[in-house]
Coordinates of C-alpha atoms and ligand atoms in Angstrom, one line a residue:
Chain A
M1240 CA -10.3 202.5 29.1
S1241 CA -7.0 202.8 30.4
K1242 CA -6.4 203.1 34.4
T1243 CA -3.6 203.8 37.0
V1244 CA -2.4 200.8 38.8
K1245 CA -0.1 200.5 41.8
L1246 CA 2.2 197.3 41.4
V1247 CA 4.7 195.8 43.9
P1248 CA 6.6 192.7 42.6
P1249 CA 6.5 190.0 43.2
L1250 CA 3.2 189.7 41.0
T1251 CA 0.5 187.4 40.9
D1252 CA -1.1 185.7 37.5
E1253 CA -4.3 187.9 38.7
E1254 CA -2.7 191.0 39.0
V1255 CA -0.8 190.7 35.7
T1256 CA -3.8 189.5 33.5
A1257 CA -5.8 192.3 35.4
L1258 CA -3.1 194.8 33.2
E1259 CA -4.8 196.3 29.8
M1260 CA -3.0 197.7 26.9
G1261 CA -2.6 201.5 27.9
D1262 CA -3.3 201.3 31.6
Q1263 CA -0.7 203.4 33.5
V1264 CA 1.3 201.4 36.1
L1265 CA 3.3 203.2 39.3
I1266 CA 5.7 200.0 40.7
S1267 CA 7.2 200.7 44.0
G1268 CA 9.4 198.0 45.8
V1269 CA 12.5 196.0 43.9
L1270 CA 13.1 195.9 40.2
Y1271 CA 16.0 194.1 38.5
T1272 CA 18.4 195.4 35.7
A1273 CA 19.9 193.5 33.0
R1274 CA 21.2 194.4 29.2
D1275 CA 22.4 192.4 26.6
A1276 CA 25.1 191.1 28.1
A1277 CA 23.2 190.0 31.3
H1278 CA 20.6 188.0 29.3
Q1279 CA 23.3 186.0 27.6
R1280 CA 24.5 184.6 31.0
L1281 CA 20.8 184.3 32.3
V1282 CA 20.2 182.4 29.3
D1283 CA 23.2 180.3 29.2
L1284 CA 22.5 179.4 32.7
L1285 CA 19.5 178.3 32.1
A1286 CA 20.4 176.0 29.0
A1287 CA 23.0 174.6 31.5
G1288 CA 20.2 173.4 34.1
R1289 CA 21.5 176.1 36.2
E1290 CA 20.0 178.1 38.7
L1291 CA 20.0 181.6 38.3
P1292 CA 21.6 184.1 40.7
V1293 CA 18.5 185.8 41.3
D1294 CA 15.0 184.0 41.6
L1295 CA 12.7 186.0 38.6
S1296 CA 9.6 184.6 39.5
G1297 CA 6.7 187.1 39.9
Q1298 CA 9.7 189.6 39.0
I1299 CA 10.3 192.8 36.8
L1300 CA 13.3 193.2 34.7
Y1301 CA 14.2 196.9 33.5
Y1302 CA 16.4 197.3 30.4
V1303 CA 18.5 200.1 31.6
G1304 CA 22.5 201.3 31.5
P1305 CA 22.6 203.6 34.0
S1306 CA 25.3 206.6 33.7
P1307 CA 27.8 206.8 36.5
A1308 CA 26.2 208.1 39.9
R1309 CA 27.7 211.3 41.1
P1310 CA 29.3 210.8 44.7
G1311 CA 26.6 210.7 47.2
R1312 CA 23.7 209.7 44.6
V1313 CA 22.3 206.1 44.4
I1314 CA 22.4 206.3 40.0
G1315 CA 22.7 208.6 37.7
A1316 CA 20.0 209.2 34.9
A1317 CA 17.9 205.6 34.0
G1318 CA 15.8 205.7 31.2
P1319 CA 14.9 202.6 29.7
T1320 CA 16.8 201.3 26.5
T1321 CA 15.7 199.7 23.2
A1322 CA 14.0 196.4 24.1
S1323 CA 13.8 194.5 20.9
R1324 CA 17.9 193.8 21.9
M1325 CA 16.5 191.3 24.4
D1326 CA 13.9 189.8 22.3
T1327 CA 16.0 186.4 21.6
Y1328 CA 16.5 185.8 25.4
T1329 CA 13.2 186.9 26.6
P1330 CA 10.6 183.8 26.4
A1331 CA 13.3 181.4 28.2
L1332 CA 13.0 184.3 30.9
L1333 CA 9.1 184.4 31.0
A1334 CA 9.3 180.5 31.0
V1335 CA 11.3 180.5 34.8
G1336 CA 8.3 183.3 36.3
L1337 CA 9.3 186.6 34.8
K1338 CA 6.1 188.5 35.1
A1339 CA 7.5 192.0 33.2
M1340 CA 9.8 193.7 31.6
I1341 CA 10.2 197.4 31.2
G1342 CA 12.3 199.0 28.1
K1343 CA 11.2 201.2 25.0
G1344 CA 10.2 200.0 21.5
K1345 CA 8.5 197.4 19.6
R1346 CA 9.0 193.6 20.9
S1347 CA 9.2 190.7 18.3
P1348 CA 5.8 188.1 17.2
E1349 CA 7.9 185.9 19.3
V1350 CA 8.0 187.9 22.6
I1351 CA 4.3 189.0 22.1
A1352 CA 3.1 185.4 21.8
A1353 CA 5.5 184.1 24.8
L1354 CA 3.7 187.1 26.9
V1355 CA 0.3 185.5 26.6
Q1356 CA 1.8 181.8 27.0
Y1357 CA 3.2 182.9 29.9
K1358 CA 0.8 185.3 31.2
A1359 CA 3.3 188.4 31.2
V1360 CA 3.4 192.2 30.4
Y1361 CA 6.2 194.3 28.4
L1362 CA 5.8 198.0 30.0
G1363 CA 7.3 201.0 28.1
A1364 CA 9.0 203.6 30.6
T1365 CA 9.8 207.2 29.0
G1366 CA 12.7 207.0 26.5
G1367 CA 15.4 209.8 27.4
A1368 CA 13.5 210.7 31.0
G1369 CA 16.7 209.5 32.8
A1370 CA 17.2 212.1 35.1
L1371 CA 13.1 212.4 36.0
L1372 CA 13.0 208.2 36.3
A1373 CA 16.5 208.5 38.6
Q1374 CA 14.2 210.3 41.0
R1375 CA 12.0 207.2 41.5
I1376 CA 15.2 204.7 42.4
K1377 CA 15.6 204.6 46.0
K1378 CA 18.7 202.3 46.4
A1379 CA 20.6 200.3 44.1
E1380 CA 22.8 197.3 44.4
V1381 CA 24.8 194.7 42.1
V1382 CA 23.3 191.2 43.0
A1383 CA 24.9 189.3 39.9
F1384 CA 27.8 188.9 37.9
P1385 CA 29.7 192.1 39.5
E1386 CA 32.4 191.7 36.8
L1387 CA 29.9 193.1 33.2
G1388 CA 30.4 196.7 35.5
P1389 CA 27.6 198.8 35.0
E1390 CA 25.8 195.8 32.7
A1391 CA 26.0 194.1 35.9
V1392 CA 22.3 192.7 36.7
H1393 CA 21.3 195.2 39.8
R1394 CA 18.4 195.1 42.5
L1395 CA 16.7 198.5 42.5
E1396 CA 14.4 199.7 45.2
V1397 CA 11.7 202.1 43.2
E1398 CA 8.9 204.4 44.4
D1399 CA 6.0 205.0 42.0
F1400 CA 8.1 204.1 38.9
P1401 CA 6.0 205.1 35.9
A1402 CA 5.5 203.2 33.0
I1403 CA 2.4 202.2 30.6
V1404 CA 1.5 198.7 29.7
V1405 CA 2.4 198.3 25.4
N1406 CA 1.8 194.4 25.4
D1407 CA -0.4 193.0 27.6
C1408 CA -1.9 189.1 28.1
L1409 CA -3.9 189.0 25.4
G1410 CA -1.3 189.7 22.8
R1411 CA -2.3 193.2 22.2
D1412 CA 0.1 196.0 21.2
L1413 CA -0.3 199.8 22.0
Y1414 CA 2.5 200.6 19.3
E1415 CA 0.4 199.5 16.8
E1416 CA -3.2 200.5 18.0
G1417 CA -2.5 203.6 19.7
V1418 CA -0.9 204.7 16.2
R1419 CA -3.7 203.4 14.3
R1420 CA -6.0 205.5 16.6
F1421 CA -4.0 208.7 15.1
A1422 CA -2.7 207.7 12.0
R1423 CA -4.5 210.1 8.8
S1424 CA -2.5 208.2 6.2
A1425 CA -1.2 204.5 6.4
G1426 CA 1.8 206.5 5.1
V1427 CA 1.9 208.2 1.8
T1428 CA 4.1 204.9 0.6
R1429 CA 1.6 202.2 1.5
Chain B
M1242 CA 47.2 235.4 13.1
R1243 CA 45.4 235.1 15.8
Q1244 CA 46.7 232.5 18.3
I1245 CA 44.3 229.8 20.2
D1246 CA 46.0 227.8 22.9
A1247 CA 45.2 223.9 22.6
T1248 CA 44.4 223.9 26.0
A1249 CA 41.8 226.3 25.4
I1250 CA 40.0 224.4 22.9
T1251 CA 40.8 221.1 25.5
E1252 CA 38.5 223.1 28.3
A1253 CA 35.8 224.7 25.7
V1254 CA 34.8 221.3 24.5
K1255 CA 34.9 219.7 28.3
E1256 CA 32.3 222.3 29.4
L1257 CA 30.2 221.5 26.3
A1258 CA 30.2 218.3 26.5
M1259 CA 28.9 218.5 30.1
A1260 CA 26.4 221.5 29.2
A1261 CA 24.8 220.0 26.1
N1262 CA 24.2 216.9 28.3
Y1263 CA 22.5 218.6 31.4
Q1264 CA 20.5 221.5 29.5
L1265 CA 18.0 221.1 27.1
G1266 CA 18.0 224.2 24.7
E1267 CA 15.0 226.7 25.5
D1268 CA 14.6 226.5 21.7
V1269 CA 13.6 222.5 22.3
I1270 CA 11.8 223.4 26.0
A1271 CA 9.4 225.3 24.0
A1272 CA 8.5 222.7 21.5
L1273 CA 8.0 220.2 24.2
R1274 CA 5.7 223.0 26.2
R1275 CA 3.6 223.1 22.9
G1276 CA 3.7 219.7 22.5
A1277 CA 1.9 219.6 26.4
E1278 CA -0.7 221.3 25.3
E1279 CA -1.6 220.7 21.7
E1280 CA -1.3 216.9 22.0
E1281 CA -4.7 215.2 21.4
S1282 CA -3.7 212.2 23.3
P1283 CA -3.8 211.8 26.8
A1284 CA -0.8 209.2 27.2
G1285 CA 1.2 211.8 24.6
R1286 CA 0.5 215.1 27.0
E1287 CA 1.8 213.1 29.8
I1288 CA 5.3 212.3 28.1
F1289 CA 5.5 215.8 27.1
R1290 CA 5.2 217.0 30.7
Q1291 CA 7.5 214.0 31.7
L1292 CA 10.3 215.3 29.3
L1293 CA 9.7 219.1 30.9
E1294 CA 10.1 217.7 34.1
N1295 CA 13.0 215.6 33.3
A1296 CA 14.8 218.8 31.6
R1297 CA 14.5 221.0 34.7
I1298 CA 15.5 218.1 37.2
A1299 CA 18.6 217.7 34.7
S1300 CA 19.6 221.0 34.5
K1301 CA 18.9 221.7 38.6
E1302 CA 20.7 218.8 39.6
R1303 CA 23.3 218.1 36.9
Y1304 CA 21.6 214.5 35.8
P1305 CA 22.1 214.2 31.9
L1306 CA 18.9 214.4 30.7
C1307 CA 19.7 210.5 29.0
Q1308 CA 21.7 207.9 30.3
D1309 CA 22.9 207.2 26.9
C1310 CA 25.4 210.6 26.6
G1311 CA 25.9 209.9 23.2
L1312 CA 28.7 209.6 20.8
T1313 CA 30.1 212.9 20.6
V1314 CA 30.1 214.6 17.2
V1315 CA 32.1 217.9 16.9
F1316 CA 31.6 220.3 14.5
A1317 CA 34.6 223.2 14.3
E1318 CA 34.6 225.9 12.4
L1319 CA 38.1 227.5 12.2
G1320 CA 39.0 230.4 10.8
Q1321 CA 42.1 230.4 8.4
E1322 CA 44.0 233.3 10.2
V1323 CA 43.9 231.2 13.6
H1324 CA 46.8 229.5 14.7
I1325 CA 46.9 226.9 17.3
V1326 CA 49.1 226.8 19.6
G1327 CA 50.6 224.5 23.0
G1328 CA 49.4 221.5 21.1
D1329 CA 47.6 219.3 18.6
F1330 CA 44.0 220.5 17.5
T1331 CA 42.2 217.0 17.2
E1332 CA 43.9 215.7 20.3
A1333 CA 42.7 218.7 21.9
I1334 CA 39.2 218.3 20.6
Q1335 CA 39.7 214.7 21.8
E1336 CA 41.2 215.4 25.4
G1337 CA 38.0 217.9 26.0
V1338 CA 35.5 214.9 25.6
R1339 CA 37.6 212.8 27.4
Q1340 CA 37.5 215.1 30.3
G1341 CA 33.8 215.9 30.3
Y1342 CA 32.6 212.5 30.3
A1343 CA 35.0 211.3 33.3
Q1344 CA 34.3 214.9 35.3
G1345 CA 31.1 215.0 34.3
Y1346 CA 29.7 211.9 35.2
L1347 CA 28.0 211.0 31.8
R1348 CA 28.4 207.4 30.4
K1349 CA 30.9 206.5 28.1
S1350 CA 29.3 204.3 25.3
L1351 CA 31.9 204.0 22.3
C1352 CA 33.3 200.5 21.6
H1353 CA 35.6 198.8 19.2
P1354 CA 33.0 197.9 16.2
L1355 CA 34.4 194.3 16.1
T1356 CA 35.5 193.4 19.7
R1357 CA 32.9 195.6 20.9
Q1358 CA 34.9 196.9 23.9
N1359 CA 34.5 199.8 25.4
T1360 CA 37.1 202.9 24.8
G1361 CA 36.6 203.6 28.2
D1362 CA 36.3 207.8 27.7
N1363 CA 33.9 208.0 24.8
T1364 CA 36.6 209.1 22.9
P1365 CA 37.2 208.9 19.6
A1366 CA 34.5 211.7 19.0
V1367 CA 33.5 212.4 15.2
V1368 CA 34.9 215.7 14.5
H1369 CA 34.2 217.6 11.3
T1370 CA 36.4 220.4 10.3
E1371 CA 36.0 223.1 8.2
I1372 CA 38.0 225.9 7.3
V1373 CA 36.4 229.5 7.1
P1374 CA 37.5 233.0 6.7
G1375 CA 38.2 235.0 9.7
D1376 CA 40.1 234.8 12.9
R1377 CA 37.7 232.6 15.2
L1378 CA 37.6 229.1 16.0
K1379 CA 33.7 227.9 16.2
L1380 CA 32.7 224.8 18.2
T1381 CA 29.7 222.9 18.5
V1382 CA 29.4 220.0 20.3
V1383 CA 26.4 217.4 19.9
P1384 CA 26.1 214.0 21.8
K1385 CA 24.4 211.8 19.5
G1386 CA 22.2 208.9 21.4
G1387 CA 22.1 205.6 19.3
G1388 CA 18.5 204.5 19.5
S1389 CA 17.8 208.0 17.2
E1390 CA 21.0 207.3 15.1
N1391 CA 20.3 203.7 14.5
M1392 CA 17.1 204.6 12.8
S1393 CA 18.7 207.2 10.2
R1394 CA 19.2 206.3 6.7
V1395 CA 20.7 207.3 3.4
F1396 CA 18.9 207.0 0.2
M1397 CA 20.8 206.8 -3.4
L1398 CA 17.6 207.9 -5.3
K1399 CA 17.1 207.8 -9.1
P1400 CA 16.5 211.7 -10.2
A1401 CA 13.3 210.7 -11.8
Q1402 CA 12.1 209.9 -8.1
G1403 CA 12.5 213.6 -7.8
W1404 CA 10.2 215.1 -4.6
P1405 CA 7.6 212.3 -4.4
G1406 CA 10.7 210.1 -3.8
I1407 CA 12.3 212.5 -1.6
K1408 CA 9.4 212.6 0.9
E1409 CA 8.5 208.6 0.6
A1410 CA 12.0 208.6 1.7
V1411 CA 11.8 210.6 4.8
V1412 CA 8.5 209.1 5.8
T1413 CA 9.1 205.6 5.0
T1414 CA 12.6 206.1 7.7
V1415 CA 9.8 207.4 10.5
R1416 CA 7.5 205.3 10.0
E1417 CA 9.8 202.3 10.1
A1418 CA 11.9 203.9 13.1
G1419 CA 8.5 203.7 15.0
P1420 CA 8.9 204.1 18.9
N1421 CA 12.7 203.1 18.7
P1422 CA 14.4 206.6 18.0
C1423 CA 12.4 208.2 21.3
P1424 CA 9.8 210.5 19.6
P1425 CA 8.9 213.3 19.3
V1426 CA 12.1 213.5 17.0
I1427 CA 13.5 216.2 14.8
V1428 CA 14.0 215.1 11.4
G1429 CA 17.1 216.2 9.6
V1430 CA 17.3 215.8 6.0
G1431 CA 20.3 216.4 3.5
I1432 CA 19.5 216.5 0.0
G1433 CA 22.3 216.4 -2.6
G1434 CA 26.0 215.8 -2.5
T1435 CA 27.2 212.7 -2.4
L1436 CA 26.6 209.8 -0.6
E1437 CA 28.2 211.2 2.8
Q1438 CA 27.3 214.7 2.1
A1439 CA 23.9 213.9 2.3
A1440 CA 24.2 212.4 5.9
L1441 CA 26.7 215.3 6.8
L1442 CA 24.0 218.1 5.6
A1443 CA 21.2 215.9 6.8
K1444 CA 23.2 216.4 10.7
K1445 CA 23.9 219.6 10.0
A1446 CA 20.1 220.6 9.5
L1447 CA 19.2 219.2 13.0
L1448 CA 21.6 222.1 14.5
R1449 CA 19.3 225.0 13.1
E1450 CA 17.1 226.2 16.1
L1451 CA 13.5 225.0 16.3
G1452 CA 10.9 227.4 15.8
R1453 CA 13.1 229.6 13.4
P1454 CA 11.7 229.3 10.0
N1455 CA 14.1 227.8 7.0
P1456 CA 15.4 231.1 5.4
D1457 CA 14.7 230.2 1.8
P1458 CA 10.7 230.5 1.8
Q1459 CA 10.8 227.4 -0.9
L1460 CA 12.6 224.9 1.5
A1461 CA 10.2 226.2 4.5
G1462 CA 7.2 225.1 2.3
L1463 CA 9.0 221.6 1.6
E1464 CA 9.6 221.5 5.4
A1465 CA 5.9 222.0 6.4
E1466 CA 4.9 219.8 3.9
L1467 CA 7.1 216.8 5.1
L1468 CA 6.5 217.7 8.7
Q1469 CA 2.6 217.3 7.9
A1470 CA 3.5 213.8 6.0
V1471 CA 5.3 212.0 9.2
N1472 CA 3.0 213.5 11.9
D1473 CA -0.1 212.0 9.8
L1474 CA 1.6 208.8 10.4
G1475 CA 0.0 209.3 14.0
I1476 CA 3.2 207.7 15.9
G1477 CA 3.4 210.3 18.5
P1478 CA 5.1 210.9 21.1
Q1479 CA 7.0 207.4 22.3
G1480 CA 5.1 205.8 19.5
L1481 CA 2.2 205.3 21.8
G1482 CA -0.2 207.1 18.8
G1483 CA -0.6 210.9 18.7
R1484 CA -0.3 214.1 16.5
F1485 CA 3.7 214.7 17.6
T1486 CA 5.7 212.2 15.8
A1487 CA 8.2 214.8 14.7
L1488 CA 8.6 218.3 16.4
E1489 CA 10.0 219.8 13.2
V1490 CA 11.5 218.5 10.1
H1491 CA 15.0 220.6 9.0
L1492 CA 15.8 221.0 5.1
L1493 CA 19.5 221.3 4.0
I1494 CA 20.3 221.1 0.3
Q1495 CA 23.2 221.1 -2.3
P1496 CA 23.5 220.3 -6.2
C1497 CA 24.5 216.8 -6.8
H1498 CA 26.0 214.9 -9.7
I1499 CA 23.3 214.6 -13.0
A1500 CA 22.8 211.3 -12.5
S1501 CA 22.0 211.2 -8.7
L1502 CA 19.6 212.1 -6.0
P1503 CA 21.2 211.4 -2.6
V1504 CA 18.8 211.8 0.7
G1505 CA 20.1 211.7 4.0
V1506 CA 17.7 211.3 6.9
N1507 CA 19.1 211.4 10.3
L1508 CA 16.7 211.3 12.9
Q1509 CA 17.3 213.5 16.3
C1510 CA 15.4 212.1 19.6
H1511 CA 13.8 214.9 21.8
A1512 CA 17.2 214.8 23.9
A1513 CA 18.2 217.3 21.2
R1514 CA 21.5 218.0 22.7
H1515 CA 24.1 220.6 21.2
K1516 CA 26.1 223.2 22.4
E1517 CA 28.3 226.0 21.2
T1518 CA 31.1 228.4 21.9
V1519 CA 32.9 230.4 19.8
L1520 CA 36.6 231.3 20.8
Ligands
LIG2900 S1 17.2 207.7 21.4 FE1 17.9 210.1 22.4 S2 16.4 210.2 24.0 FE2 15.8 207.8 23.6 S3 17.3 206.8 24.7 FE3 18.6 207.6 22.7 S4 19.6 209.2 23.3 FE4 18.0 208.9 25.3

């Protein structure tokens, strides 16, 4: 049975391994943002043996490219972007202690295996709920790579940010199993 | 000859671009409400609730519905008795997009296809102009998100593949797209014409109001058959499993070459944004 879990990063191995596919989570505290360009930079730094500008151990990365904030607002619409574009970079970040990522869409078998190996999870947020999710973001500031503009790494402070556990530490995948539960045909073409 | 000023076109496109990004159509909202009631998956119902709340906040607070404010597609139906004065017709549309995205705090999501350098103002919009009888100009602005456009396909089928082949093409497209186009989706299907025409028909099919049946009863029946096949996949809201993979399937057809059977399948996410006006 799926449950609702409140999460406050940094996350411990115990907290992460207790999460099961299908659980709803509500995150409060800090999220770091990163898209393609920031991932490239982070992984390049690791490959060069350099330190990362933010300590990712126990942290959650949110794959988001918000719309511009209106004056006086914290952020614009801020829903998840497609996670698969980050797949090639992800195992290296998990190896340095990243514990969760929030995005939308499927992850590669390599990422799913790395989640098992490093005890981490992939969370899905509702794609296209950018206005709703923006309400849960209370603060946003750039903490690395300001030259990347909207793609810079931001530190967000969130309250009850909703997501669902898609891939857990046991290698399970809600995109596969949830669909299997409701499929009435393997598709007319299989 | 009726005259329309280029600045009126710019103004109209600017307003439409903003309105489309902030206000989900009533027809889409009604479809989401139905999903919130009828979806069998609890997680799916929760997603419908989130999407309805999202639409409410976006319209009230003038947030974009989605941070991907799309590549702007503009359909212009230009009456042949209209004379555009005071500027260049196409540039007037581009300027409207430029102003709408800047003044509306909309994300600029266009880049050079090779260098990937952002164009900075969400132009150039893709403009489809049709000359029609009359002295009016109808403008439809469609911000099209990358997630759902990326999972769209064109198939050049063999005529012998017929309806089963078309159905397979549609189901394959939706199945392979999985969670990526932000289901529940609307599926636009264009059958006939040429390679580009099938794709264009598919995109135009997305503009039909939800809840309004296809005026051709035969096509309406085929749409229902495709919707059933697509929803039997069980992909559900956000791909987490459920009954509502698609809200509707819309078909548009036109004759094709005797040797061809082009099929375009254009996926539209639940953020089905389009607004129109007549000048
Ligand atoms: S597919 Fe649609 S709802 Fe999803 S992120 Fe793209 S524009 Fe937004």
